[in-house]
mmCIF file of C-alpha atoms in Angstrom:
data_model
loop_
_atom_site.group_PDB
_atom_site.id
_atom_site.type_symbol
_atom_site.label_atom_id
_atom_site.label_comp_id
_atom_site.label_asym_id
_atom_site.label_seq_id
_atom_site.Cartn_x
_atom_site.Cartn_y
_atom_site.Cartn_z
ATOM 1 C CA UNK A 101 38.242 -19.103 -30.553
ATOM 2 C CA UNK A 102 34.378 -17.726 -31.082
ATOM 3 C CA UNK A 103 31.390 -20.019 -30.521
ATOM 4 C CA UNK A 104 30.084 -19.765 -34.408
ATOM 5 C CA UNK A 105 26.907 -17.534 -35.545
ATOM 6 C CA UNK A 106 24.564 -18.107 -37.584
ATOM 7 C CA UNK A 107 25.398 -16.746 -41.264
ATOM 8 C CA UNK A 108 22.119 -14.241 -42.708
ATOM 9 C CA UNK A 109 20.778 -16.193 -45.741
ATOM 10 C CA UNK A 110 21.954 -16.278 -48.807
ATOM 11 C CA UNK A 111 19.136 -16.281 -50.966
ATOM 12 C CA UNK A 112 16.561 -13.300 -51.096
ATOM 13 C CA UNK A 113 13.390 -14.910 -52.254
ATOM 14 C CA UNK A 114 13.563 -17.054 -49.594
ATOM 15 C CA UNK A 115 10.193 -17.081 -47.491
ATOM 16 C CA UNK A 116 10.728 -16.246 -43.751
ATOM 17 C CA UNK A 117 9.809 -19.761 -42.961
ATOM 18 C CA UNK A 118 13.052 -21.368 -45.166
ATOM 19 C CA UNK A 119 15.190 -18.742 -43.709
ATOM 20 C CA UNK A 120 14.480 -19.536 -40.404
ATOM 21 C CA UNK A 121 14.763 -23.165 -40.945
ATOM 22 C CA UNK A 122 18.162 -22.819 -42.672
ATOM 23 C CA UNK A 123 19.189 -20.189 -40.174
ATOM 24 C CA UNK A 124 18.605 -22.007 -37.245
ATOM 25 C CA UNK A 125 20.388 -25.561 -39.134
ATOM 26 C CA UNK A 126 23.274 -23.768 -39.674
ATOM 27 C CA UNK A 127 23.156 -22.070 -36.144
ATOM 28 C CA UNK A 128 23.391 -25.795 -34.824
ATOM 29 C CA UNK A 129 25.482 -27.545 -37.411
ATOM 30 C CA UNK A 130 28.229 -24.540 -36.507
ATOM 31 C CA UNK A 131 27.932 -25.594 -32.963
ATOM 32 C CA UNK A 132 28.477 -29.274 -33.508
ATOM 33 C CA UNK A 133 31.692 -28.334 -35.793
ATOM 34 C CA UNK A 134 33.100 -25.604 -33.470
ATOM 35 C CA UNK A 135 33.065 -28.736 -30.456
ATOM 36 C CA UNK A 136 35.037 -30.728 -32.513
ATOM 37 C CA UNK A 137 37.344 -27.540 -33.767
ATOM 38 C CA UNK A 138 41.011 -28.407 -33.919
ATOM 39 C CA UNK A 139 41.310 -31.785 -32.108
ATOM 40 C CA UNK A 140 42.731 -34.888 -33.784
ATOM 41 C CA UNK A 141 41.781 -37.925 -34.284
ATOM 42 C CA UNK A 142 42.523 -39.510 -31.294
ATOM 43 C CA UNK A 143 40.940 -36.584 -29.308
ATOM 44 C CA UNK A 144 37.915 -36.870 -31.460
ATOM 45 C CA UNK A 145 37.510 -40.641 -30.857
ATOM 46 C CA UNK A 146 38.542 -41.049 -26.842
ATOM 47 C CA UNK A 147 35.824 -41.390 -24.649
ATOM 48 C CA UNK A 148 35.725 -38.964 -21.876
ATOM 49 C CA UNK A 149 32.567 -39.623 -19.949
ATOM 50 C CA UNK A 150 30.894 -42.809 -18.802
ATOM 51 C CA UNK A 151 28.895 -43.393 -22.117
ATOM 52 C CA UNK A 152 30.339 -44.882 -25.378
ATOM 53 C CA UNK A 153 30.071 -41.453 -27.367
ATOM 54 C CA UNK A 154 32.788 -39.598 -28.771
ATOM 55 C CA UNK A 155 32.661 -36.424 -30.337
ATOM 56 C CA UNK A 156 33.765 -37.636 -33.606
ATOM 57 C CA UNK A 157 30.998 -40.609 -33.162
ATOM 58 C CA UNK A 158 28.275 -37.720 -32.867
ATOM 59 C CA UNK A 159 29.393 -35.675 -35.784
ATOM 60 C CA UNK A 160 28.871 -39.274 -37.694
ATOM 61 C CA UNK A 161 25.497 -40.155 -36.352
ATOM 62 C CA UNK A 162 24.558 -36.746 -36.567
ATOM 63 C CA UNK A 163 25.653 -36.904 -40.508
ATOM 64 C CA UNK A 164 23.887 -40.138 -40.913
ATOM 65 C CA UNK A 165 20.099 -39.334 -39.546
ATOM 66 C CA UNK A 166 20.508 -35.718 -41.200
ATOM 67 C CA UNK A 167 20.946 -37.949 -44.738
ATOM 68 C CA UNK A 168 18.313 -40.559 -43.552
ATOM 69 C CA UNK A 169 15.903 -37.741 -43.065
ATOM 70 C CA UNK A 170 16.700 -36.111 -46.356
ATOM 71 C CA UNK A 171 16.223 -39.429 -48.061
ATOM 72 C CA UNK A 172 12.592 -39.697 -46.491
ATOM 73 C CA UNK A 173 11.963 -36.529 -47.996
ATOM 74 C CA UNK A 174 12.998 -37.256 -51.449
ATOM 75 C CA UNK A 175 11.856 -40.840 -51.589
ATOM 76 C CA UNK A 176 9.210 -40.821 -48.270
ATOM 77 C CA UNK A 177 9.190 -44.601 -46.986
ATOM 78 C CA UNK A 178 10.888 -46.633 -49.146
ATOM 79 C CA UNK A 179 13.487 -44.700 -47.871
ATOM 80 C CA UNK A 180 13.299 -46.055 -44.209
ATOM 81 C CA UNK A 181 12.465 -49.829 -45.480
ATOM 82 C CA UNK A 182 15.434 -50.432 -47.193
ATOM 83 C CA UNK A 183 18.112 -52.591 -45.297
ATOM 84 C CA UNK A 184 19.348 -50.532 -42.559
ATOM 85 C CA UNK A 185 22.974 -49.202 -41.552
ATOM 86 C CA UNK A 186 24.394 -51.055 -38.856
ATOM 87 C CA UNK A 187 23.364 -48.591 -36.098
ATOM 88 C CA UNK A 188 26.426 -49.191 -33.957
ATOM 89 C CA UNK A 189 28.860 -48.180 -37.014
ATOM 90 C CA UNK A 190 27.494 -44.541 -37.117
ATOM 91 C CA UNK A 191 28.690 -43.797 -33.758
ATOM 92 C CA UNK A 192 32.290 -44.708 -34.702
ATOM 93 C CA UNK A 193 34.711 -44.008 -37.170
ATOM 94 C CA UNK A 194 35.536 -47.171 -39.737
ATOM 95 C CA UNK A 195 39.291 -47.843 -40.209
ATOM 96 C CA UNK A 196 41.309 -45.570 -42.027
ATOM 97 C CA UNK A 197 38.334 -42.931 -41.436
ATOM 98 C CA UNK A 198 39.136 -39.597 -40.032
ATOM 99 C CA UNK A 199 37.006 -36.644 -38.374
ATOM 100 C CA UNK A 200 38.070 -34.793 -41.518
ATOM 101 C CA UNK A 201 36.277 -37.494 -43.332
ATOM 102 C CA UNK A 202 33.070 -37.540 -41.118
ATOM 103 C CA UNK A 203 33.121 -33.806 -41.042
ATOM 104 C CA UNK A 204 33.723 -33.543 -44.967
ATOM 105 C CA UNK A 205 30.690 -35.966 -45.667
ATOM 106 C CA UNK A 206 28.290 -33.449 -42.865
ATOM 107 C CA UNK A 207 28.981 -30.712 -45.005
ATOM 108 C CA UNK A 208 28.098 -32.820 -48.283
ATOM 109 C CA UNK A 209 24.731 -33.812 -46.140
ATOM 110 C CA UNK A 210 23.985 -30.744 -44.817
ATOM 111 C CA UNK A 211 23.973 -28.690 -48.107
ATOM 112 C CA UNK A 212 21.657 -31.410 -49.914
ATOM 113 C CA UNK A 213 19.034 -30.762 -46.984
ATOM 114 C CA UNK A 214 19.674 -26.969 -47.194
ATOM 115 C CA UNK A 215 19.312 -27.492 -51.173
ATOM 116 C CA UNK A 216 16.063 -29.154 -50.010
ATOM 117 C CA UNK A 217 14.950 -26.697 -47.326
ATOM 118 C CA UNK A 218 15.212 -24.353 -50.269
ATOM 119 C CA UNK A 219 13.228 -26.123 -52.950
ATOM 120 C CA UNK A 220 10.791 -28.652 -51.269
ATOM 121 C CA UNK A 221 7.301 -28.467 -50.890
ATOM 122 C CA UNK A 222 7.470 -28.016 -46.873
ATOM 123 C CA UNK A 223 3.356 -29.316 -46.746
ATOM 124 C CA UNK A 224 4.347 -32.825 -49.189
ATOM 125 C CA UNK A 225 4.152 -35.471 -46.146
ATOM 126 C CA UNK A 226 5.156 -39.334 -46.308
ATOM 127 C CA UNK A 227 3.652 -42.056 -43.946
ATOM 128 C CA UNK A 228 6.066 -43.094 -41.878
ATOM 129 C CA UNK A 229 6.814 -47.097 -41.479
ATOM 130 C CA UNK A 230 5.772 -48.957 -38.915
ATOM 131 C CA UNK A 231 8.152 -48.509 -35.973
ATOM 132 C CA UNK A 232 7.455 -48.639 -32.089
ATOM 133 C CA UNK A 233 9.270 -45.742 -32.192
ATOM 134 C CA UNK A 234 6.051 -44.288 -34.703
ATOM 135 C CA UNK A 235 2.579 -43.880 -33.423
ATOM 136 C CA UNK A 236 0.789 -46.340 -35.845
ATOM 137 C CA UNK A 237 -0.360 -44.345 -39.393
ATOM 138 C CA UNK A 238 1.945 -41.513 -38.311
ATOM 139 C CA UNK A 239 2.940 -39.055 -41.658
ATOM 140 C CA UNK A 240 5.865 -36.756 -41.351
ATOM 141 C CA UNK A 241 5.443 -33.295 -43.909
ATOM 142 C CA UNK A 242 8.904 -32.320 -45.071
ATOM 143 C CA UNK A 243 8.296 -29.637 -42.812
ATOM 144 C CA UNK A 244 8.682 -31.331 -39.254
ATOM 145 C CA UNK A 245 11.306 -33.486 -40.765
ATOM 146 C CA UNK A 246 13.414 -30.684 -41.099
ATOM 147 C CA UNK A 247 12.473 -29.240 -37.740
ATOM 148 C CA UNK A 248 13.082 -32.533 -36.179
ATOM 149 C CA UNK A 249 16.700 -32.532 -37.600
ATOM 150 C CA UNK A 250 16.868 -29.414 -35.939
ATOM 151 C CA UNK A 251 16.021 -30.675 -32.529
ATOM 152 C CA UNK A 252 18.457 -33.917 -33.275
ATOM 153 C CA UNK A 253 21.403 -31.325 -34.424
ATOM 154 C CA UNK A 254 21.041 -29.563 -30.926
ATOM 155 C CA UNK A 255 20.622 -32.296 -28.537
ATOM 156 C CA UNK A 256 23.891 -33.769 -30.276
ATOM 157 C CA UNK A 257 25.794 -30.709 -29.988
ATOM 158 C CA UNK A 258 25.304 -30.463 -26.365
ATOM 159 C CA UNK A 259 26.146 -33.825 -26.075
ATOM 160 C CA UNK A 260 29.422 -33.133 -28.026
ATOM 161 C CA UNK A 261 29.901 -29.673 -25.653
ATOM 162 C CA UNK A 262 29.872 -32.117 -22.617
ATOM 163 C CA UNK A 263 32.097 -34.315 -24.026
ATOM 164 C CA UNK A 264 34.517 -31.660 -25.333
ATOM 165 C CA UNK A 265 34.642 -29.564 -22.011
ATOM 166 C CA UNK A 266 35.067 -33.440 -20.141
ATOM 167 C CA UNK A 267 38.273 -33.744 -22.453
ATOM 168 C CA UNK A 268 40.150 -30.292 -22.671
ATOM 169 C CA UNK A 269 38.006 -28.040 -20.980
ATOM 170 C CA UNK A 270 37.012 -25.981 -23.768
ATOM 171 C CA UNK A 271 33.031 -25.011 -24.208
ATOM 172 C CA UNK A 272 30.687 -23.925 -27.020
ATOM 173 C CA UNK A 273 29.112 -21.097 -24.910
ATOM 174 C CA UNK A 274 30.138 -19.844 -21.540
#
């Protein structure tokens, strides 16, 4: 197997800006899927390190903050103050749920925010709620949201190469 690459856009009238962006997501989300490439289920949901994650957990979470984020784009702060998920439940898979499943639903996720990437204004900006996780008044522009899903799709998928090389010994890169 090849680590993935980064497909060249799609769409010409793209600005270099939205090609980056999407390049770079799909540069990341390939990484995340190539970790979890050809294991099962029980492979994708054994812990092999100290911590509680498991690859098939991450590809969840990962799913789940990539839609939350997209929903804050759409819908800015209402999005984040309706009830939340139980945070535990994203990091494992619900019975009768399979990585096919989780993986399935990240590709459903990822090409709404690539849909949005494409079409959003990048400057429209939402306040975010009050968090301690926000600095107080913070706004997020659709912009930064998608660069910080980004940055969460990478740390993730390093977490999931750690995991993977703990379990089988196969790596992303290297």
């Amino acid at each position: 197997m090849t680590a993935p690459t980064a497909p060249a856009p799609t769409a010409p009238a793209l600005s270099p800006e939205r090609a980056d962006l999407l390049e770079t997501l799909a540069l990341h989300r390939g990484f995340l899927r190539y970790t979890v490439q050809g294991l099962t289920d029980e492979q994708a949901t054994r812990r092999t390190t100290a911590s509680e994650l498991t690859l098939a957990g991450i590809v969840k979470h990962v799913a789940a903050t990539e839609r939350g984020w997209a929903d804050f784009v759409v819908r800015g702060t209402a999005a984040m103050e309706q009830e939340p998920e139980d945070w535990s439940a994203q990091w494992v898979l619900a019975d009768g749920e399979t990585l096919a499943d989780v993986l399935a639903d990240y590709e459903q996720v990822a090409a709404r925010t690539d849909e949005l990437v494409r079409t959003v204004d990048l400057d429209l900006a939402h306040p975010l709620p009050e968090a301690p996780w926000f600095p107080p008044g913070a706004v997020r522009s659709a912009r930064r949201v998608f660069l910080h899903v980004v940055a969460e799709t990478a740390q993730h998928s390093g977490h999931a190469d750690v995991l993977r090389e703990s379990l089988d010994g196969q790596k992303t890169m290297g």
